[in-house]
Each structure stands twice: as C-alpha cells, then as structure tokens.
Short mmCIF file of N, CA and C in Angstrom, two decimals:
data_model
loop_
_atom_site.label_atom_id
_atom_site.label_comp_id
_atom_site.label_asym_id
_atom_site.label_seq_id
_atom_site.Cartn_x
_atom_site.Cartn_y
_atom_site.Cartn_z
N MET A 1244 74.45 108.18 103.64
CA MET A 1244 75.03 107.89 102.34
C MET A 1244 76.39 107.23 102.54
N ILE A 1245 76.67 106.28 101.69
CA ILE A 1245 77.97 105.62 101.64
C ILE A 1245 78.75 106.24 100.50
N TYR A 1246 79.97 106.61 100.79
CA TYR A 1246 80.88 107.16 99.77
C TYR A 1246 81.72 106.00 99.27
N LEU A 1247 81.61 105.69 97.99
CA LEU A 1247 82.33 104.57 97.39
C LEU A 1247 83.55 105.08 96.64
N ALA A 1248 84.72 104.90 97.23
CA ALA A 1248 85.98 105.35 96.61
C ALA A 1248 86.53 104.23 95.74
N ALA A 1249 87.12 104.63 94.62
CA ALA A 1249 87.75 103.68 93.70
C ALA A 1249 88.91 104.38 93.02
N PRO A 1250 89.93 103.64 92.62
CA PRO A 1250 91.04 104.27 91.89
C PRO A 1250 90.55 104.73 90.52
N TYR A 1251 91.15 105.80 90.02
CA TYR A 1251 90.73 106.33 88.72
C TYR A 1251 91.93 106.63 87.84
N SER A 1252 92.76 107.56 88.25
CA SER A 1252 93.85 108.06 87.41
C SER A 1252 94.81 106.95 87.00
N SER A 1253 95.27 107.07 85.76
CA SER A 1253 96.23 106.12 85.21
C SER A 1253 96.84 106.76 83.97
N ARG A 1254 98.00 106.30 83.59
CA ARG A 1254 98.60 106.75 82.33
C ARG A 1254 97.87 106.15 81.14
N SER A 1255 97.12 105.08 81.40
CA SER A 1255 96.40 104.37 80.34
C SER A 1255 94.93 104.77 80.33
N GLN A 1256 94.47 105.30 79.21
CA GLN A 1256 93.05 105.65 79.06
C GLN A 1256 92.18 104.40 79.18
N GLU A 1257 92.69 103.29 78.69
CA GLU A 1257 91.95 102.02 78.77
C GLU A 1257 91.73 101.61 80.23
N THR A 1258 92.77 101.76 81.06
CA THR A 1258 92.65 101.44 82.49
C THR A 1258 91.63 102.35 83.15
N MET A 1259 91.68 103.65 82.85
CA MET A 1259 90.72 104.58 83.43
C MET A 1259 89.29 104.22 83.03
N SER A 1260 89.08 103.89 81.78
CA SER A 1260 87.75 103.51 81.30
C SER A 1260 87.26 102.24 81.99
N GLN A 1261 88.16 101.29 82.15
CA GLN A 1261 87.79 100.04 82.83
C GLN A 1261 87.42 100.32 84.29
N ARG A 1262 88.16 101.19 84.96
CA ARG A 1262 87.86 101.53 86.35
C ARG A 1262 86.50 102.21 86.48
N VAL A 1263 86.18 103.12 85.57
CA VAL A 1263 84.88 103.78 85.59
C VAL A 1263 83.77 102.75 85.39
N HIS A 1264 83.97 101.86 84.43
CA HIS A 1264 82.98 100.83 84.15
C HIS A 1264 82.76 99.94 85.38
N GLN A 1265 83.84 99.48 85.99
CA GLN A 1265 83.72 98.61 87.17
C GLN A 1265 83.10 99.35 88.34
N ALA A 1266 83.49 100.60 88.56
CA ALA A 1266 82.91 101.39 89.65
C ALA A 1266 81.42 101.61 89.40
N GLY A 1267 81.05 101.84 88.16
CA GLY A 1267 79.63 102.00 87.83
C GLY A 1267 78.84 100.73 88.07
N GLN A 1268 79.40 99.59 87.68
CA GLN A 1268 78.73 98.31 87.95
C GLN A 1268 78.58 98.08 89.45
N ALA A 1269 79.65 98.39 90.19
CA ALA A 1269 79.61 98.21 91.64
C ALA A 1269 78.57 99.12 92.28
N ALA A 1270 78.56 100.40 91.90
CA ALA A 1270 77.60 101.34 92.47
C ALA A 1270 76.17 100.91 92.16
N PHE A 1271 75.91 100.48 90.92
CA PHE A 1271 74.57 100.02 90.55
C PHE A 1271 74.15 98.82 91.41
N SER A 1272 75.03 97.84 91.54
CA SER A 1272 74.70 96.64 92.31
C SER A 1272 74.46 96.97 93.77
N LEU A 1273 75.23 97.89 94.32
CA LEU A 1273 75.03 98.29 95.71
C LEU A 1273 73.71 99.04 95.88
N LEU A 1274 73.39 99.92 94.94
CA LEU A 1274 72.10 100.61 94.98
C LEU A 1274 70.95 99.59 94.89
N LYS A 1275 71.08 98.65 93.98
CA LYS A 1275 70.08 97.61 93.81
C LYS A 1275 69.94 96.79 95.09
N GLY A 1276 71.05 96.62 95.81
CA GLY A 1276 71.06 95.87 97.06
C GLY A 1276 70.55 96.66 98.26
N GLY A 1277 70.12 97.91 98.03
CA GLY A 1277 69.53 98.70 99.11
C GLY A 1277 70.46 99.69 99.78
N HIS A 1278 71.67 99.84 99.28
CA HIS A 1278 72.63 100.77 99.88
C HIS A 1278 72.56 102.12 99.16
N ASP A 1279 72.53 103.20 99.92
CA ASP A 1279 72.57 104.54 99.34
C ASP A 1279 74.03 104.92 99.11
N VAL A 1280 74.46 104.90 97.86
CA VAL A 1280 75.87 105.03 97.49
C VAL A 1280 76.09 106.25 96.60
N PHE A 1281 77.19 106.95 96.88
CA PHE A 1281 77.69 107.99 95.98
C PHE A 1281 79.09 107.58 95.56
N CYS A 1282 79.34 107.51 94.26
CA CYS A 1282 80.66 107.15 93.75
C CYS A 1282 81.21 108.31 92.93
N PRO A 1283 82.21 109.03 93.44
CA PRO A 1283 82.70 110.21 92.75
C PRO A 1283 83.32 109.92 91.39
N ILE A 1284 83.88 108.73 91.20
CA ILE A 1284 84.49 108.39 89.92
C ILE A 1284 83.42 108.36 88.83
N VAL A 1285 82.34 107.68 89.10
CA VAL A 1285 81.26 107.57 88.13
C VAL A 1285 80.61 108.94 87.93
N HIS A 1286 80.32 109.61 89.01
CA HIS A 1286 79.69 110.93 88.99
C HIS A 1286 80.50 111.90 88.13
N GLY A 1287 81.77 112.04 88.46
CA GLY A 1287 82.63 113.01 87.77
C GLY A 1287 82.90 112.65 86.32
N HIS A 1288 83.12 111.38 86.06
CA HIS A 1288 83.44 110.96 84.70
C HIS A 1288 82.30 111.30 83.74
N TYR A 1289 81.09 110.98 84.14
CA TYR A 1289 79.96 111.21 83.24
C TYR A 1289 79.54 112.68 83.17
N ILE A 1290 79.79 113.43 84.21
CA ILE A 1290 79.55 114.89 84.14
C ILE A 1290 80.49 115.49 83.09
N GLU A 1291 81.76 115.15 83.17
CA GLU A 1291 82.72 115.70 82.20
C GLU A 1291 82.41 115.21 80.79
N GLN A 1292 82.00 113.97 80.67
CA GLN A 1292 81.66 113.44 79.34
C GLN A 1292 80.47 114.18 78.75
N ALA A 1293 79.44 114.42 79.56
CA ALA A 1293 78.25 115.13 79.07
C ALA A 1293 78.57 116.58 78.71
N ALA A 1294 79.46 117.21 79.47
CA ALA A 1294 79.82 118.61 79.22
C ALA A 1294 80.87 118.75 78.13
N ALA A 1295 81.52 117.65 77.77
CA ALA A 1295 82.63 117.67 76.81
C ALA A 1295 83.69 118.68 77.25
N ALA A 1296 83.94 118.69 78.56
CA ALA A 1296 84.93 119.59 79.15
C ALA A 1296 85.49 118.94 80.40
N HIS A 1297 86.61 119.48 80.89
CA HIS A 1297 87.26 118.91 82.07
C HIS A 1297 87.46 119.97 83.14
N LEU A 1298 87.32 119.54 84.39
CA LEU A 1298 87.71 120.36 85.54
C LEU A 1298 89.06 119.87 86.01
N ASP A 1299 89.83 120.72 86.67
CA ASP A 1299 91.12 120.26 87.16
C ASP A 1299 90.93 119.35 88.37
N ALA A 1300 91.94 118.55 88.64
CA ALA A 1300 91.88 117.56 89.71
C ALA A 1300 91.58 118.21 91.06
N GLU A 1301 92.14 119.38 91.31
CA GLU A 1301 91.92 120.05 92.59
C GLU A 1301 90.44 120.34 92.82
N ARG A 1302 89.74 120.79 91.79
CA ARG A 1302 88.30 121.06 91.93
C ARG A 1302 87.52 119.79 92.19
N TRP A 1303 87.91 118.68 91.53
CA TRP A 1303 87.23 117.41 91.79
C TRP A 1303 87.50 116.93 93.21
N TYR A 1304 88.73 117.13 93.72
CA TYR A 1304 89.03 116.74 95.10
C TYR A 1304 88.15 117.53 96.07
N GLU A 1305 88.02 118.82 95.85
CA GLU A 1305 87.18 119.66 96.72
C GLU A 1305 85.74 119.13 96.71
N HIS A 1306 85.23 118.87 95.53
CA HIS A 1306 83.86 118.36 95.40
C HIS A 1306 83.71 117.01 96.09
N SER A 1307 84.66 116.12 95.85
CA SER A 1307 84.60 114.79 96.45
C SER A 1307 84.63 114.85 97.97
N LEU A 1308 85.50 115.68 98.52
CA LEU A 1308 85.58 115.79 99.98
C LEU A 1308 84.32 116.42 100.56
N SER A 1309 83.70 117.32 99.82
CA SER A 1309 82.42 117.89 100.26
C SER A 1309 81.38 116.78 100.36
N MET A 1310 81.34 115.90 99.38
CA MET A 1310 80.40 114.78 99.42
C MET A 1310 80.76 113.78 100.52
N LEU A 1311 82.04 113.50 100.67
CA LEU A 1311 82.49 112.58 101.72
C LEU A 1311 82.14 113.11 103.11
N SER A 1312 82.18 114.43 103.29
CA SER A 1312 81.83 115.00 104.60
C SER A 1312 80.37 114.70 104.95
N ARG A 1313 79.54 114.46 103.96
CA ARG A 1313 78.12 114.16 104.18
C ARG A 1313 77.84 112.66 104.36
N ALA A 1314 78.80 111.83 104.02
CA ALA A 1314 78.63 110.38 104.11
C ALA A 1314 78.82 109.89 105.54
N TYR A 1315 78.20 108.77 105.86
CA TYR A 1315 78.40 108.19 107.19
C TYR A 1315 79.48 107.11 107.18
N GLU A 1316 79.84 106.59 105.99
CA GLU A 1316 80.91 105.61 105.88
C GLU A 1316 81.64 105.80 104.56
N LEU A 1317 82.90 105.40 104.54
CA LEU A 1317 83.70 105.34 103.32
C LEU A 1317 83.97 103.88 103.02
N TRP A 1318 83.56 103.44 101.83
CA TRP A 1318 83.86 102.09 101.37
C TRP A 1318 84.87 102.22 100.24
N VAL A 1319 85.97 101.50 100.34
CA VAL A 1319 87.01 101.52 99.31
C VAL A 1319 86.84 100.28 98.43
N LEU A 1320 86.59 100.51 97.15
CA LEU A 1320 86.42 99.42 96.19
C LEU A 1320 87.80 98.93 95.77
N LEU A 1321 88.07 97.67 96.01
CA LEU A 1321 89.40 97.10 95.81
C LEU A 1321 89.66 96.71 94.35
N LEU A 1322 89.69 97.72 93.49
CA LEU A 1322 90.09 97.51 92.11
C LEU A 1322 91.61 97.58 92.01
N THR A 1323 92.18 97.03 90.97
CA THR A 1323 93.62 97.08 90.77
C THR A 1323 94.10 98.53 90.87
N GLY A 1324 95.11 98.76 91.68
CA GLY A 1324 95.68 100.09 91.85
C GLY A 1324 95.16 100.84 93.06
N TRP A 1325 94.25 100.25 93.82
CA TRP A 1325 93.68 100.99 94.96
C TRP A 1325 94.72 101.33 96.01
N GLU A 1326 95.71 100.42 96.22
CA GLU A 1326 96.70 100.66 97.27
C GLU A 1326 97.61 101.85 96.97
N SER A 1327 97.81 102.18 95.70
CA SER A 1327 98.71 103.26 95.33
C SER A 1327 97.98 104.53 94.90
N SER A 1328 96.67 104.54 95.05
CA SER A 1328 95.87 105.69 94.62
C SER A 1328 96.03 106.85 95.60
N ARG A 1329 96.50 107.99 95.09
CA ARG A 1329 96.62 109.19 95.94
C ARG A 1329 95.25 109.70 96.35
N GLY A 1330 94.27 109.59 95.44
CA GLY A 1330 92.92 110.02 95.76
C GLY A 1330 92.32 109.22 96.91
N ILE A 1331 92.47 107.90 96.86
CA ILE A 1331 91.95 107.06 97.94
C ILE A 1331 92.68 107.36 99.24
N ALA A 1332 93.99 107.55 99.19
CA ALA A 1332 94.74 107.89 100.41
C ALA A 1332 94.20 109.18 101.03
N MET A 1333 93.91 110.16 100.19
CA MET A 1333 93.37 111.43 100.67
C MET A 1333 91.99 111.22 101.28
N GLU A 1334 91.15 110.44 100.61
CA GLU A 1334 89.80 110.19 101.11
C GLU A 1334 89.83 109.43 102.43
N VAL A 1335 90.69 108.44 102.55
CA VAL A 1335 90.81 107.67 103.79
C VAL A 1335 91.27 108.57 104.93
N ALA A 1336 92.28 109.40 104.69
CA ALA A 1336 92.77 110.32 105.72
C ALA A 1336 91.66 111.28 106.16
N PHE A 1337 90.93 111.81 105.20
CA PHE A 1337 89.83 112.74 105.48
C PHE A 1337 88.76 112.05 106.33
N ALA A 1338 88.38 110.83 105.96
CA ALA A 1338 87.36 110.09 106.71
C ALA A 1338 87.83 109.77 108.12
N ARG A 1339 89.05 109.31 108.25
CA ARG A 1339 89.56 108.95 109.57
C ARG A 1339 89.66 110.16 110.49
N LYS A 1340 90.05 111.29 109.94
CA LYS A 1340 90.15 112.52 110.73
C LYS A 1340 88.78 112.89 111.32
N ARG A 1341 87.72 112.48 110.63
CA ARG A 1341 86.36 112.78 111.06
C ARG A 1341 85.68 111.57 111.70
N SER A 1342 86.48 110.56 112.04
CA SER A 1342 86.00 109.34 112.72
C SER A 1342 84.92 108.60 111.95
N LYS A 1343 85.00 108.64 110.63
CA LYS A 1343 84.07 107.88 109.79
C LYS A 1343 84.64 106.48 109.58
N PRO A 1344 83.81 105.47 109.66
CA PRO A 1344 84.31 104.11 109.38
C PRO A 1344 84.82 104.00 107.95
N VAL A 1345 85.93 103.27 107.79
CA VAL A 1345 86.52 103.01 106.47
C VAL A 1345 86.52 101.50 106.29
N LEU A 1346 85.80 101.03 105.26
CA LEU A 1346 85.68 99.60 105.02
C LEU A 1346 86.17 99.27 103.62
N LEU A 1347 86.73 98.08 103.48
CA LEU A 1347 87.24 97.63 102.18
C LEU A 1347 86.24 96.68 101.56
N LEU A 1348 85.96 96.89 100.28
CA LEU A 1348 84.95 96.14 99.57
C LEU A 1348 85.54 95.52 98.31
N THR A 1349 85.45 94.21 98.19
CA THR A 1349 85.94 93.59 96.96
C THR A 1349 84.92 93.86 95.84
N TYR A 1350 85.40 93.77 94.63
CA TYR A 1350 84.53 93.96 93.47
C TYR A 1350 83.41 92.91 93.47
N GLU A 1351 83.76 91.68 93.85
CA GLU A 1351 82.78 90.60 93.87
C GLU A 1351 81.70 90.87 94.92
N GLN A 1352 82.09 91.36 96.10
CA GLN A 1352 81.10 91.72 97.12
C GLN A 1352 80.17 92.81 96.59
N ALA A 1353 80.76 93.79 95.94
CA ALA A 1353 79.97 94.90 95.41
C ALA A 1353 78.95 94.41 94.39
N LEU A 1354 79.38 93.52 93.50
CA LEU A 1354 78.46 93.01 92.47
C LEU A 1354 77.31 92.20 93.07
N ARG A 1355 77.54 91.65 94.27
CA ARG A 1355 76.46 90.92 94.97
C ARG A 1355 75.62 91.87 95.83
N GLY A 1356 76.00 93.16 95.87
CA GLY A 1356 75.27 94.14 96.67
C GLY A 1356 75.49 94.01 98.16
N GLU A 1357 76.62 93.40 98.53
CA GLU A 1357 76.90 93.11 99.94
C GLU A 1357 77.61 94.26 100.65
N ARG A 1358 77.41 94.31 101.94
CA ARG A 1358 78.16 95.22 102.81
C ARG A 1358 79.53 94.59 103.05
N PRO A 1359 80.60 95.41 103.07
CA PRO A 1359 81.94 94.83 103.30
C PRO A 1359 82.09 94.31 104.73
N ALA A 1360 83.00 93.35 104.88
CA ALA A 1360 83.34 92.85 106.22
C ALA A 1360 84.14 93.93 106.95
N ALA A 1361 84.26 93.80 108.26
CA ALA A 1361 85.03 94.77 109.06
C ALA A 1361 86.49 94.76 108.64
N ARG A 1362 87.13 95.93 108.71
CA ARG A 1362 88.53 96.08 108.33
C ARG A 1362 89.25 96.86 109.41
N ARG A 1363 90.57 96.89 109.34
CA ARG A 1363 91.34 97.61 110.36
C ARG A 1363 92.59 98.23 109.76
N PRO A 1364 93.11 99.28 110.42
CA PRO A 1364 94.36 99.89 109.94
C PRO A 1364 95.56 98.99 110.23
N VAL A 1365 96.62 99.17 109.49
CA VAL A 1365 97.85 98.42 109.68
C VAL A 1365 98.89 99.33 110.32
N ASN A 1366 99.47 98.93 111.42
CA ASN A 1366 100.57 99.65 112.08
C ASN A 1366 100.28 101.12 112.32
N GLY A 1367 99.02 101.51 112.39
CA GLY A 1367 98.66 102.89 112.62
C GLY A 1367 99.15 103.83 111.53
N SER A 1368 99.62 103.30 110.42
CA SER A 1368 100.21 104.13 109.37
C SER A 1368 99.17 104.69 108.41
N GLY A 1369 97.93 104.27 108.59
CA GLY A 1369 96.90 104.71 107.66
C GLY A 1369 96.68 103.73 106.53
N GLY A 1370 97.59 102.73 106.41
CA GLY A 1370 97.37 101.71 105.40
C GLY A 1370 96.20 100.82 105.81
N LEU A 1371 95.64 100.12 104.89
CA LEU A 1371 94.51 99.25 105.17
C LEU A 1371 94.81 97.84 104.73
N ARG A 1372 94.13 96.89 105.34
CA ARG A 1372 94.20 95.52 104.88
C ARG A 1372 92.97 94.78 105.39
N PRO A 1373 92.59 93.73 104.70
CA PRO A 1373 91.47 92.93 105.19
C PRO A 1373 91.83 92.26 106.51
N VAL A 1374 90.84 92.10 107.37
CA VAL A 1374 91.04 91.38 108.62
C VAL A 1374 91.23 89.91 108.28
N SER A 1375 92.22 89.28 108.88
CA SER A 1375 92.47 87.87 108.60
C SER A 1375 91.45 86.99 109.28
#
C-alpha cells in the first residue's frame, strides 16, 4: 500500500475543503492507474462527515501512523502548503525512521495516475525537494 500524504489543516475552511477535494481526485486517479493508495485526509474527512462528529487531532495522528506503518512507501502530494504542514513533517519523519521511501508527487502527476520521480533529502535536515 502507498500512503498518500497531503496538507489538510488551515485557518480557512475553504482551503481545507479544496485540499480534501484535490486529495480525493488524486487518490482516485492513482487507484484508477493501478496503485493501491490510502489517503488519510480523504479517509478521515469523510468518516467525520458521515458521523457528524470529530475526533481530536492526536487520535487521527495515531490512526494515520498506524496505517503508514503498513505502507511500503510514502508519497507526498505537493498541494499548496505541503512544505509547512506539521502532519506531513511527522509522517515523513516516521517513514524515514522506518526506512520507507519518501517520494514527492505533483498534483498533475497524480491526476495522470503516475508514479512520482525519485526524490532526495536536502542537507540531511529532513526537508525534501525534487531532484534537479
């Protein structure tokens, strides 16, 4: 399974809704392209919507990391705000600690159902950037 990370939290409800929509489109296109993908943003958002209730962020982090522990790769969807996302930083650190590959995926690549190109860490700091 591929764990598809995407930014979610924002002060703007509109931004959060747009991120869920884009992550859902990306996950669908990747599934259609033959990739077995789990996207916690889409999963959690619609669970809470169906239940008309919310879990605290800590419980969602626990659940997400449980799912990430089962994945063989972490793909980071490069939506606006991904570089400053605390959730993505946590997921990347968790994956790296377990020697799971971390790849960066543009929204356009995702919509085409493509696998991301190889990526690498920057200055060993845990930051990411596309390979030039």
